[in-house]
Amino acid sequence: MSKNDEESSKIEIPDERRQELFELARTLTGFCSPTGFEDRIRKYLVQRLKDRCEVTTDAMGNVMARIQGTGTSRRLTLMMAAHVDEIGFMVSFVTSDGFLRIVPLGGQNIRILPGQRVTIFHEDLNDDIKEITGVIAEKPIHLLSSDERKKLVKQEELFVDIGVHSKEEALEIISIGDHATFTRQCDWLGPGKVFSCKAGDDRMGVLVELLVLEHFIEHPPPVDIVATFTVQEEIGTRGAIPSSFTIDPDMAIVLEVTHAIDFPGISKEKFGDVSLGKGPAIAVGPNLHPRMTRFIIRHAREAGIPHQVEVENRPTGTDARAIQVTRGGVATALVSIPLRYMHTNIEVIDPIDLDAAIALITGVIEKLPGDALPLNL
């Protein structure tokens, strides 16, 4: 694979398109739906799609939207997958003076947590949901000992202040087991070329999948498509396991985010050379079907779509890991949106990469022969 296959020059998109993608990103990242508590975004997706295509859900909460292809013989089934859950927290304990102890949902970066605002969601026995604002607190630097200043705070030392003075008062508005997410709105940075948000992992994959799906609702492709919005990816790709078993696809394209390594203090030699604004990253490695991957890269080159290549030398930490080994095996590809500062509430995304990913996946699906084996692509 040549260097030209791996790198593409940066392109521009119209301001109107940039704003359109930002608005949808702001909507999708605005849903507070941590792992295991994905109802808010799930309901949005079902409502948006239910009158336009066949939509089903399963016991775990996966949403599956099906489009019938135009092929006349035995059509292949393509599964698209993007996970809707985000990292978050659960309330695990309330102290006697009303402070909350929390445990993580998914992989949290302990270094950034002190000083963050969080929203706690409390659902009472009547299914009424209240949102409670809190802050993850830390000792002021003035009160830290010299040893404490040198140490990283531990998860069990974190506490959330919700502005009450006793355990009894706290339990009037929250319960043990309530879930929480960062409190953050999506907004533009600097001159308005890139934006920052929480839950970019993986609402950016959801955005791409949703817009590709909506294109094919109006323009059916040769293959059957099942666009799957999976749950519980952040704790072990759990939603992808039953959904891919149910769908039993011939091939799959997983839409994810990946690390943009274009900021100070990190080694591109160690982590790969992926940047914002140069198109989606196409993964290569044993977790991904080599012909499917080459088919996608070839189309990107021929269509002049900016793209990058990233190496995954073992099972990825994405839904591709589970889907590939479903039933008798699934020819699986992984296409990811570059994103800075993953698993923080300041993730940074360039709409150029979203636009290029949408064009890439749309073009690839249009080129899929409806009844050809994936190995013959």
Short mmCIF file of C-alpha atoms in Angstrom, two decimals:
data_model
loop_
_atom_site.label_atom_id
_atom_site.label_comp_id
_atom_site.label_asym_id
_atom_site.label_seq_id
_atom_site.Cartn_x
_atom_site.Cartn_y
_atom_site.Cartn_z
CA MET A 1 0.00 0.00 0.00
CA SER A 2 1.57 3.26 -1.13
CA LYS A 3 1.88 6.44 0.87
CA ASN A 4 -0.57 8.08 -1.53
CA ASP A 5 -3.18 5.53 -0.51
CA GLU A 6 -2.80 6.54 3.10
CA GLU A 7 -2.85 10.29 2.87
CA SER A 8 -5.05 12.77 1.07
CA SER A 9 -4.82 16.53 0.96
CA LYS A 10 -7.21 18.55 3.02
CA ILE A 11 -10.34 19.80 1.27
CA GLU A 12 -12.97 22.40 2.04
CA ILE A 13 -16.74 22.15 2.16
CA PRO A 14 -19.36 24.89 1.81
CA ASP A 15 -20.19 26.79 4.97
CA GLU A 16 -23.83 25.72 4.65
CA ARG A 17 -22.83 22.05 4.68
CA ARG A 18 -20.48 22.61 7.60
CA GLN A 19 -23.29 24.24 9.57
CA GLU A 20 -25.77 21.50 8.64
CA LEU A 21 -23.44 18.80 9.96
CA PHE A 22 -22.75 20.83 13.10
CA GLU A 23 -26.46 21.23 13.84
CA LEU A 24 -27.07 17.48 13.62
CA ALA A 25 -23.95 16.82 15.70
CA ARG A 26 -25.24 19.24 18.33
CA THR A 27 -28.58 17.43 18.41
CA LEU A 28 -27.05 13.97 18.71
CA THR A 29 -24.42 14.87 21.31
CA GLY A 30 -27.05 16.73 23.30
CA PHE A 31 -28.70 13.48 24.32
CA CYS A 32 -27.40 12.23 27.66
CA SER A 33 -27.40 8.49 27.08
CA PRO A 34 -24.58 6.71 28.90
CA THR A 35 -23.93 3.00 28.62
CA GLY A 36 -26.95 1.02 29.73
CA PHE A 37 -29.21 4.08 29.75
CA GLU A 38 -29.55 4.86 26.04
CA ASP A 39 -33.32 5.47 25.95
CA ARG A 40 -33.17 9.18 25.09
CA ILE A 41 -31.23 8.87 21.86
CA ARG A 42 -32.90 5.56 21.01
CA LYS A 43 -36.34 7.21 21.14
CA TYR A 44 -35.12 10.05 18.93
CA LEU A 45 -33.85 7.65 16.28
CA VAL A 46 -36.99 5.53 16.30
CA GLN A 47 -39.18 8.63 16.01
CA ARG A 48 -37.09 10.02 13.15
CA LEU A 49 -37.09 6.79 11.14
CA LYS A 50 -40.22 4.79 11.97
CA ASP A 51 -42.42 6.23 9.20
CA ARG A 52 -39.71 5.97 6.56
CA CYS A 53 -38.39 2.42 6.84
CA GLU A 54 -38.84 -0.78 8.84
CA VAL A 55 -37.57 -0.12 12.36
CA THR A 56 -37.26 -2.69 15.13
CA THR A 57 -35.68 -2.76 18.57
CA ASP A 58 -34.53 -5.64 20.75
CA ALA A 59 -34.51 -6.34 24.46
CA MET A 60 -31.15 -4.62 24.93
CA GLY A 61 -32.26 -1.45 23.19
CA ASN A 62 -30.48 -1.80 19.85
CA VAL A 63 -32.30 0.02 17.04
CA MET A 64 -32.32 -1.71 13.64
CA ALA A 65 -33.56 0.11 10.53
CA ARG A 66 -33.96 -2.05 7.41
CA ILE A 67 -34.05 -1.05 3.75
CA GLN A 68 -34.79 -3.58 1.03
CA GLY A 69 -32.34 -3.54 -1.87
CA THR A 70 -33.12 -3.56 -5.57
CA GLY A 71 -31.37 -6.82 -6.45
CA THR A 72 -33.64 -9.48 -7.90
CA SER A 73 -31.80 -12.63 -6.88
CA ARG A 74 -30.61 -13.61 -3.42
CA ARG A 75 -29.56 -10.21 -2.12
CA LEU A 76 -26.71 -9.73 0.26
CA THR A 77 -27.34 -8.05 3.60
CA LEU A 78 -25.06 -5.25 4.74
CA MET A 79 -25.05 -4.29 8.41
CA MET A 80 -23.98 -0.77 9.28
CA ALA A 81 -23.23 -0.29 12.96
CA ALA A 82 -22.59 2.75 15.16
CA HIS A 83 -22.99 2.78 18.92
CA VAL A 84 -25.25 5.30 20.63
CA ASP A 85 -23.95 5.00 24.20
CA GLU A 86 -21.46 7.37 25.75
CA ILE A 87 -19.24 7.24 28.81
CA GLY A 88 -20.85 8.36 32.06
CA PHE A 89 -21.27 7.62 35.75
CA MET A 90 -23.56 5.98 38.28
CA VAL A 91 -24.27 7.13 41.82
CA SER A 92 -22.93 4.44 44.14
CA PHE A 93 -23.11 6.00 47.62
CA VAL A 94 -24.36 9.05 49.50
CA THR A 95 -22.34 10.39 52.43
CA SER A 96 -23.93 11.51 55.68
CA ASP A 97 -23.57 15.14 54.63
CA GLY A 98 -25.14 14.65 51.19
CA PHE A 99 -22.19 14.24 48.84
CA LEU A 100 -22.33 11.56 46.15
CA ARG A 101 -19.77 8.90 45.35
CA ILE A 102 -19.76 7.82 41.71
CA VAL A 103 -18.43 4.93 39.64
CA PRO A 104 -17.60 5.14 35.93
CA LEU A 105 -19.62 3.81 33.02
CA GLY A 106 -16.96 3.12 30.39
CA GLY A 107 -13.38 4.31 30.34
CA GLN A 108 -13.06 7.62 32.18
CA ASN A 109 -9.90 9.74 32.25
CA ILE A 110 -9.52 10.37 35.97
CA ARG A 111 -7.18 13.30 35.32
CA ILE A 112 -9.90 15.52 33.87
CA LEU A 113 -12.78 14.74 36.22
CA PRO A 114 -12.26 17.17 39.12
CA GLY A 115 -13.97 20.45 38.34
CA GLN A 116 -16.46 19.05 35.82
CA ARG A 117 -20.19 19.75 35.81
CA VAL A 118 -22.43 16.70 35.55
CA THR A 119 -26.14 16.12 35.06
CA ILE A 120 -27.69 13.36 37.16
CA PHE A 121 -30.87 11.72 35.90
CA HIS A 122 -33.32 10.57 38.53
CA GLU A 123 -36.34 8.49 37.51
CA ASP A 124 -38.97 8.01 40.18
CA LEU A 125 -41.47 5.16 40.53
CA ASN A 126 -43.92 7.04 38.29
CA ASP A 127 -41.34 7.12 35.47
CA ASP A 128 -40.94 10.87 35.86
CA ILE A 129 -37.38 11.98 35.17
CA LYS A 130 -35.68 14.89 36.89
CA GLU A 131 -32.32 16.36 35.96
CA ILE A 132 -30.06 17.35 38.84
CA THR A 133 -26.97 19.49 38.29
CA GLY A 134 -23.84 18.65 40.25
CA VAL A 135 -20.11 19.29 40.21
CA ILE A 136 -17.28 16.80 40.65
CA ALA A 137 -15.40 18.46 43.48
CA GLU A 138 -11.77 18.49 44.62
CA LYS A 139 -9.88 20.03 47.49
CA PRO A 140 -8.67 23.56 46.71
CA ILE A 141 -4.96 23.63 45.97
CA HIS A 142 -4.45 25.77 49.09
CA LEU A 143 -5.59 22.86 51.27
CA LEU A 144 -3.53 20.13 49.60
CA SER A 145 -0.43 18.81 51.33
CA SER A 146 2.82 18.77 49.38
CA ASP A 147 2.43 15.01 48.89
CA GLU A 148 -1.17 15.35 47.71
CA ARG A 149 -0.13 17.89 45.08
CA LYS A 150 2.16 15.29 43.51
CA LYS A 151 -0.45 12.53 43.33
CA LEU A 152 -3.28 11.86 40.94
CA VAL A 153 -6.68 11.79 42.61
CA LYS A 154 -8.19 8.31 42.83
CA GLN A 155 -11.64 7.38 41.57
CA GLU A 156 -12.84 6.49 45.06
CA GLU A 157 -11.80 9.94 46.31
CA LEU A 158 -14.05 11.81 43.89
CA PHE A 159 -17.37 13.15 45.09
CA VAL A 160 -20.23 15.12 43.56
CA ASP A 161 -21.66 18.19 45.25
CA ILE A 162 -25.38 18.68 44.50
CA GLY A 163 -25.89 21.54 46.92
CA VAL A 164 -27.53 19.74 49.84
CA HIS A 165 -26.47 19.30 53.47
CA SER A 166 -27.51 15.78 54.46
CA LYS A 167 -28.00 12.27 53.14
CA GLU A 168 -31.73 12.57 53.73
CA GLU A 169 -31.93 15.75 51.69
CA ALA A 170 -29.90 14.19 48.87
CA LEU A 171 -32.11 11.09 48.74
CA GLU A 172 -35.15 13.29 48.26
CA ILE A 173 -33.90 14.19 44.78
CA ILE A 174 -31.57 11.33 43.74
CA SER A 175 -31.27 7.58 44.31
CA ILE A 176 -28.47 5.07 44.44
CA GLY A 177 -28.06 3.80 40.88
CA ASP A 178 -28.98 7.05 39.14
CA HIS A 179 -26.86 7.73 36.07
CA ALA A 180 -25.02 10.88 35.03
CA THR A 181 -23.12 12.42 32.15
CA PHE A 182 -20.97 15.47 31.59
CA THR A 183 -22.93 18.71 31.19
CA ARG A 184 -21.78 20.17 27.89
CA GLN A 185 -23.16 21.75 24.72
CA CYS A 186 -21.56 21.31 21.33
CA ASP A 187 -19.91 24.54 20.13
CA TRP A 188 -17.55 25.90 17.50
CA LEU A 189 -13.91 26.58 18.31
CA GLY A 190 -11.96 29.62 17.13
CA PRO A 191 -12.86 30.66 13.57
CA GLY A 192 -15.66 28.12 13.32
CA LYS A 193 -13.98 25.38 11.30
CA VAL A 194 -14.01 22.63 13.94
CA PHE A 195 -16.32 22.01 16.88
CA SER A 196 -15.99 20.57 20.37
CA CYS A 197 -18.46 18.39 22.25
CA LYS A 198 -19.02 15.51 24.61
CA ALA A 199 -20.08 12.08 23.28
CA GLY A 200 -18.39 12.48 19.91
CA ASP A 201 -17.57 8.84 20.57
CA ASP A 202 -19.67 7.62 18.88
CA ARG A 203 -22.36 10.11 17.98
CA MET A 204 -20.21 11.05 14.98
CA GLY A 205 -20.52 7.47 13.74
CA VAL A 206 -24.25 7.68 14.41
CA LEU A 207 -24.42 10.91 12.39
CA VAL A 208 -22.69 9.34 9.39
CA GLU A 209 -24.80 6.19 9.56
CA LEU A 210 -28.02 8.15 9.91
CA LEU A 211 -27.38 10.38 6.89
CA VAL A 212 -26.22 7.45 4.74
CA LEU A 213 -29.33 5.52 5.74
CA GLU A 214 -31.60 8.46 4.91
CA HIS A 215 -29.99 8.75 1.48
CA PHE A 216 -30.75 5.12 0.71
CA ILE A 217 -34.31 5.39 2.00
CA GLU A 218 -34.84 7.67 -1.01
CA HIS A 219 -32.47 5.82 -3.35
CA PRO A 220 -32.51 2.06 -2.57
CA PRO A 221 -29.15 0.32 -3.11
CA PRO A 222 -28.49 -3.11 -4.67
CA VAL A 223 -28.07 -4.78 -1.25
CA ASP A 224 -30.36 -4.97 1.75
CA ILE A 225 -29.19 -2.59 4.48
CA VAL A 226 -29.75 -2.94 8.20
CA ALA A 227 -28.53 0.23 9.88
CA THR A 228 -27.93 -0.73 13.49
CA PHE A 229 -27.56 1.73 16.33
CA THR A 230 -25.99 -0.38 19.04
CA VAL A 231 -25.91 -0.03 22.82
CA GLN A 232 -23.34 -0.80 25.51
CA GLU A 233 -20.29 -0.65 23.26
CA GLU A 234 -18.31 1.16 25.93
CA ILE A 235 -18.36 -1.82 28.29
CA GLY A 236 -17.52 -4.57 25.82
CA THR A 237 -19.41 -4.22 22.51
CA ARG A 238 -22.37 -5.89 24.19
CA GLY A 239 -25.10 -4.54 21.93
CA ALA A 240 -23.34 -5.65 18.76
CA ILE A 241 -23.34 -9.28 19.87
CA PRO A 242 -27.12 -9.96 19.86
CA SER A 243 -27.91 -7.50 17.04
CA SER A 244 -25.44 -9.04 14.60
CA PHE A 245 -26.65 -12.52 15.56
CA THR A 246 -30.23 -11.46 14.80
CA ILE A 247 -29.38 -9.74 11.51
CA ASP A 248 -26.99 -12.48 10.32
CA PRO A 249 -25.35 -10.14 7.77
CA ASP A 250 -23.09 -11.11 4.90
CA MET A 251 -20.91 -8.07 5.49
CA ALA A 252 -20.70 -5.12 7.84
CA ILE A 253 -19.31 -1.60 7.97
CA VAL A 254 -18.71 -0.27 11.46
CA LEU A 255 -18.74 3.52 11.80
CA GLU A 256 -16.65 4.79 14.68
CA VAL A 257 -14.26 7.49 15.82
CA THR A 258 -10.51 7.18 16.12
CA HIS A 259 -7.68 9.13 17.70
CA ALA A 260 -6.49 12.18 15.79
CA ILE A 261 -2.79 12.39 16.61
CA ASP A 262 -2.23 15.99 15.55
CA PHE A 263 -1.64 17.79 18.84
CA PRO A 264 1.48 18.40 20.97
CA GLY A 265 3.07 15.82 23.22
CA ILE A 266 2.11 12.59 21.44
CA SER A 267 4.14 10.34 19.15
CA LYS A 268 2.83 9.67 15.64
CA GLU A 269 5.45 6.95 15.29
CA LYS A 270 3.87 5.14 18.23
CA PHE A 271 0.17 5.83 17.69
CA GLY A 272 -0.11 6.41 13.93
CA ASP A 273 -0.49 9.47 11.76
CA VAL A 274 -4.18 10.41 11.70
CA SER A 275 -5.24 14.06 11.61
CA LEU A 276 -8.37 16.17 11.54
CA GLY A 277 -9.51 17.44 8.15
CA LYS A 278 -7.90 14.72 6.03
CA GLY A 279 -10.90 12.42 5.76
CA PRO A 280 -12.05 9.28 7.57
CA ALA A 281 -9.58 6.62 8.68
CA ILE A 282 -9.99 3.18 7.11
CA ALA A 283 -8.71 0.46 9.42
CA VAL A 284 -6.47 -2.37 8.25
CA GLY A 285 -5.77 -5.48 10.32
CA PRO A 286 -6.89 -8.99 11.28
CA ASN A 287 -10.21 -7.78 12.71
CA LEU A 288 -11.11 -6.39 9.29
CA HIS A 289 -11.86 -8.28 6.07
CA PRO A 290 -8.96 -7.57 3.67
CA ARG A 291 -11.03 -7.50 0.49
CA MET A 292 -13.75 -5.37 2.02
CA THR A 293 -11.09 -2.97 3.24
CA ARG A 294 -9.34 -2.81 -0.13
CA PHE A 295 -12.70 -2.30 -1.85
CA ILE A 296 -13.33 0.76 0.33
CA ILE A 297 -9.83 2.17 -0.13
CA ARG A 298 -10.01 1.62 -3.88
CA HIS A 299 -13.30 3.47 -4.10
CA ALA A 300 -11.92 6.36 -2.03
CA ARG A 301 -8.96 6.70 -4.40
CA GLU A 302 -11.04 6.44 -7.55
CA ALA A 303 -13.64 8.92 -6.30
CA GLY A 304 -11.04 11.35 -4.97
CA ILE A 305 -12.42 11.18 -1.43
CA PRO A 306 -9.91 12.26 1.24
CA HIS A 307 -9.06 9.34 3.49
CA GLN A 308 -6.43 7.99 5.83
CA VAL A 309 -5.35 4.49 6.80
CA GLU A 310 -4.84 3.27 10.35
CA VAL A 311 -3.34 -0.01 11.50
CA GLU A 312 -5.21 -2.26 13.96
CA ASN A 313 -2.96 -5.22 14.68
CA ARG A 314 -5.38 -6.98 17.05
CA PRO A 315 -9.13 -7.08 17.73
CA THR A 316 -10.30 -3.48 17.85
CA GLY A 317 -12.10 -1.89 20.76
CA THR A 318 -15.13 -1.36 18.52
CA ASP A 319 -18.26 -3.25 17.51
CA ALA A 320 -16.20 -4.73 14.65
CA ARG A 321 -14.65 -7.06 17.22
CA ALA A 322 -18.00 -8.71 17.96
CA ILE A 323 -19.58 -8.54 14.52
CA GLN A 324 -16.67 -10.20 12.69
CA VAL A 325 -17.05 -13.44 14.66
CA THR A 326 -20.84 -13.65 14.65
CA ARG A 327 -22.26 -17.04 13.59
CA GLY A 328 -20.11 -18.26 10.69
CA GLY A 329 -18.20 -14.98 10.45
CA VAL A 330 -18.97 -11.64 8.84
CA ALA A 331 -16.83 -9.74 6.31
CA THR A 332 -16.33 -6.59 8.36
CA ALA A 333 -14.80 -3.18 7.67
CA LEU A 334 -14.14 -0.26 10.01
CA VAL A 335 -14.29 3.40 8.98
CA SER A 336 -13.67 6.03 11.66
CA ILE A 337 -13.96 9.78 12.09
CA PRO A 338 -10.76 11.38 13.44
CA LEU A 339 -11.38 12.94 16.84
CA ARG A 340 -9.10 14.68 19.32
CA TYR A 341 -9.18 14.03 23.08
CA MET A 342 -11.41 10.93 23.08
CA HIS A 343 -13.39 10.17 26.25
CA THR A 344 -13.34 13.74 27.46
CA ASN A 345 -16.02 16.42 27.29
CA ILE A 346 -13.90 18.49 24.89
CA GLU A 347 -13.66 16.10 21.94
CA VAL A 348 -12.86 17.97 18.72
CA ILE A 349 -14.20 17.10 15.25
CA ASP A 350 -13.82 18.59 11.77
CA PRO A 351 -17.04 18.51 9.66
CA ILE A 352 -14.86 17.90 6.60
CA ASP A 353 -14.22 14.38 7.90
CA LEU A 354 -17.92 13.76 8.47
CA ASP A 355 -18.76 14.91 4.95
CA ALA A 356 -16.03 12.75 3.42
CA ALA A 357 -17.14 9.70 5.43
CA ILE A 358 -20.73 10.12 4.27
CA ALA A 359 -19.60 10.37 0.64
CA LEU A 360 -17.30 7.37 1.05
CA ILE A 361 -19.82 5.00 2.63
CA THR A 362 -22.58 6.08 0.26
CA GLY A 363 -20.38 5.45 -2.77
CA VAL A 364 -19.15 2.10 -1.49
CA ILE A 365 -22.68 0.83 -0.89
CA GLU A 366 -23.82 2.00 -4.32
CA LYS A 367 -21.01 -0.07 -5.85
CA LEU A 368 -21.76 -3.26 -3.93
CA PRO A 369 -23.12 -5.96 -6.24
CA GLY A 370 -26.38 -7.22 -4.77
CA ASP A 371 -25.60 -10.92 -5.06
CA ALA A 372 -21.80 -11.18 -5.12
CA LEU A 373 -19.86 -12.88 -2.39
CA PRO A 374 -17.75 -10.47 -0.35
CA LEU A 375 -14.62 -12.44 -1.24
CA ASN A 376 -15.20 -11.52 -4.90
CA LEU A 377 -15.39 -7.78 -4.34
#
